[in-house]
Coordinates of C-alpha atoms in Angstrom, one line a residue:
X25 CA 254.6 -58.9 255.8
X26 CA 258.3 -58.2 255.7
X27 CA 260.0 -61.3 257.1
X28 CA 262.5 -59.4 259.1
X29 CA 264.7 -62.5 259.2
X30 CA 261.9 -64.9 260.0
X31 CA 261.6 -68.2 258.3
X32 CA 258.4 -68.9 256.4
X33 CA 257.3 -71.2 259.2
X34 CA 257.9 -68.4 261.8
X35 CA 256.1 -65.9 259.7
X36 CA 253.1 -68.3 259.4
X37 CA 253.1 -68.7 263.2
X38 CA 253.2 -64.9 263.8
X39 CA 250.2 -64.5 261.5
X40 CA 248.3 -67.4 263.2
X41 CA 248.9 -65.8 266.6
X42 CA 247.7 -62.4 265.4
X43 CA 244.6 -64.0 264.0
X44 CA 243.9 -65.7 267.3
X45 CA 244.4 -62.3 269.1
X46 CA 241.8 -60.8 266.8
X47 CA 239.3 -63.7 267.4
X48 CA 239.8 -63.4 271.2
X49 CA 239.6 -59.6 271.3
X50 CA 243.0 -59.1 272.8
X51 CA 243.3 -55.6 271.6
X52 CA 246.5 -54.4 273.3
X53 CA 248.6 -57.3 272.2
X54 CA 247.2 -57.2 268.6
X55 CA 247.9 -53.5 268.3
X56 CA 251.5 -54.2 269.4
X57 CA 251.8 -56.7 266.6
X58 CA 250.6 -54.1 264.1
X59 CA 252.8 -51.3 265.5
X60 CA 255.8 -53.7 265.1
X61 CA 255.2 -54.3 261.5
X62 CA 252.4 -56.7 261.0
X63 CA 250.2 -55.4 258.1
X64 CA 246.9 -54.3 259.6
X65 CA 245.1 -55.9 256.6
X66 CA 246.9 -59.2 256.9
X67 CA 244.7 -62.2 255.7
X68 CA 244.5 -65.8 256.9
X69 CA 244.3 -68.6 254.4
X70 CA 240.5 -68.1 254.0
X71 CA 241.0 -64.4 253.2
X72 CA 239.8 -63.1 256.6
X73 CA 241.5 -60.0 257.8
X74 CA 242.2 -59.2 261.5
X75 CA 239.2 -56.8 261.3
X76 CA 236.9 -59.5 259.9
X77 CA 237.7 -61.9 262.7
X78 CA 237.4 -59.2 265.4
X79 CA 234.0 -58.1 263.9
X80 CA 232.7 -61.6 263.5
X81 CA 233.6 -62.4 267.2
X82 CA 231.9 -59.2 268.4
X83 CA 235.0 -57.3 269.7
X84 CA 234.0 -53.7 269.2
X85 CA 237.1 -52.3 271.0
X86 CA 239.4 -54.4 268.8
X87 CA 237.5 -53.4 265.7
X88 CA 237.8 -49.7 266.6
X89 CA 241.5 -50.0 267.3
X90 CA 242.2 -51.8 264.1
X91 CA 240.3 -49.1 262.2
X92 CA 242.4 -46.4 263.9
X93 CA 245.5 -48.3 262.9
X94 CA 244.4 -48.1 259.3
X95 CA 242.4 -51.3 258.7
X96 CA 240.1 -51.2 255.6
X97 CA 236.5 -51.7 256.8
X98 CA 235.4 -53.1 253.4
X99 CA 237.9 -55.9 252.7
X100 CA 235.9 -59.1 252.0
X101 CA 237.1 -62.6 252.7
X102 CA 237.3 -65.4 250.0
X103 CA 233.6 -66.1 250.5
X104 CA 232.8 -62.4 249.6
X105 CA 231.7 -61.6 253.1
X106 CA 232.3 -58.1 254.6
X107 CA 233.1 -57.4 258.2
X108 CA 229.8 -55.5 258.7
X109 CA 227.7 -58.3 257.3
X110 CA 229.5 -60.7 259.6
X111 CA 228.8 -58.5 262.6
X112 CA 225.1 -58.3 261.6
X113 CA 225.0 -62.1 261.2
X114 CA 226.4 -62.5 264.7
X115 CA 224.1 -59.8 266.3
X116 CA 227.1 -57.7 267.3
X117 CA 225.2 -54.4 267.4
X118 CA 228.1 -52.4 268.9
X119 CA 230.5 -53.7 266.2
X120 CA 228.0 -52.7 263.5
X121 CA 227.9 -49.2 265.0
X122 CA 231.7 -48.9 265.0
X123 CA 231.9 -50.1 261.4
X124 CA 229.1 -47.7 260.3
X125 CA 231.0 -44.8 261.8
X126 CA 234.0 -45.8 259.9
X127 CA 232.0 -45.7 256.7
X128 CA 231.7 -49.4 255.9
X129 CA 230.1 -50.1 252.6
X130 CA 226.6 -51.4 253.2
X131 CA 226.2 -52.6 249.6
X132 CA 229.3 -54.7 249.0
X133 CA 229.7 -58.4 249.5
X134 CA 227.5 -61.4 249.5
X135 CA 225.2 -61.0 251.2
X136 CA 225.4 -57.2 251.5
X137 CA 225.1 -55.6 254.9
X138 CA 221.6 -54.4 253.9
X139 CA 220.5 -57.9 252.9
X140 CA 222.1 -59.4 256.1
X141 CA 220.2 -56.8 258.2
X142 CA 216.9 -57.7 256.5
X143 CA 217.5 -61.4 256.9
X144 CA 218.2 -61.2 260.6
X145 CA 215.7 -58.5 261.5
X146 CA 218.3 -55.9 262.2
X147 CA 217.3 -53.2 259.7
X148 CA 217.2 -50.7 262.5
X149 CA 221.0 -50.9 262.9
X150 CA 221.5 -49.5 259.4
X151 CA 218.9 -46.7 259.6
X152 CA 220.5 -43.3 259.3

C-alpha cells in the first residue's frame, strides 16, 4: 500500500480497519477503501486477504464485490488455506457459489476445496 503520507502506525490502522470491514461484511465501506488506493489483495499478519476474511465470515456480497474489484480468488493464507475451502468449512454455500463462478481453484491449498467439501459433506456444492 502506498503510504500517501501516512505513518507506519496509521497505515497499520487503515489495514486493520479494512480487515474488520471484510470480516463484518461492510461491503460499501470496504469498496471505498479499495477505490481510494488500498490494494484489494492486502494481507493481514496471518496472510489473510480481504477476500479470505469475507469468505470465511460468509459475506457473499462482499466476496462478489472484492472479486469485481480484482481480488485474486486463489490467494492462500499463511496456513495454505484458500478462500473457497474456508467457505466450505464454514458452510457458506452462497460464498462457495460466488467463488466457483469466479473460477476459484478447487485443487489448491491445504486442504483443497475438494477435500474440504468431502470432509464436511458438501460435495454437491462442487458438482458441475
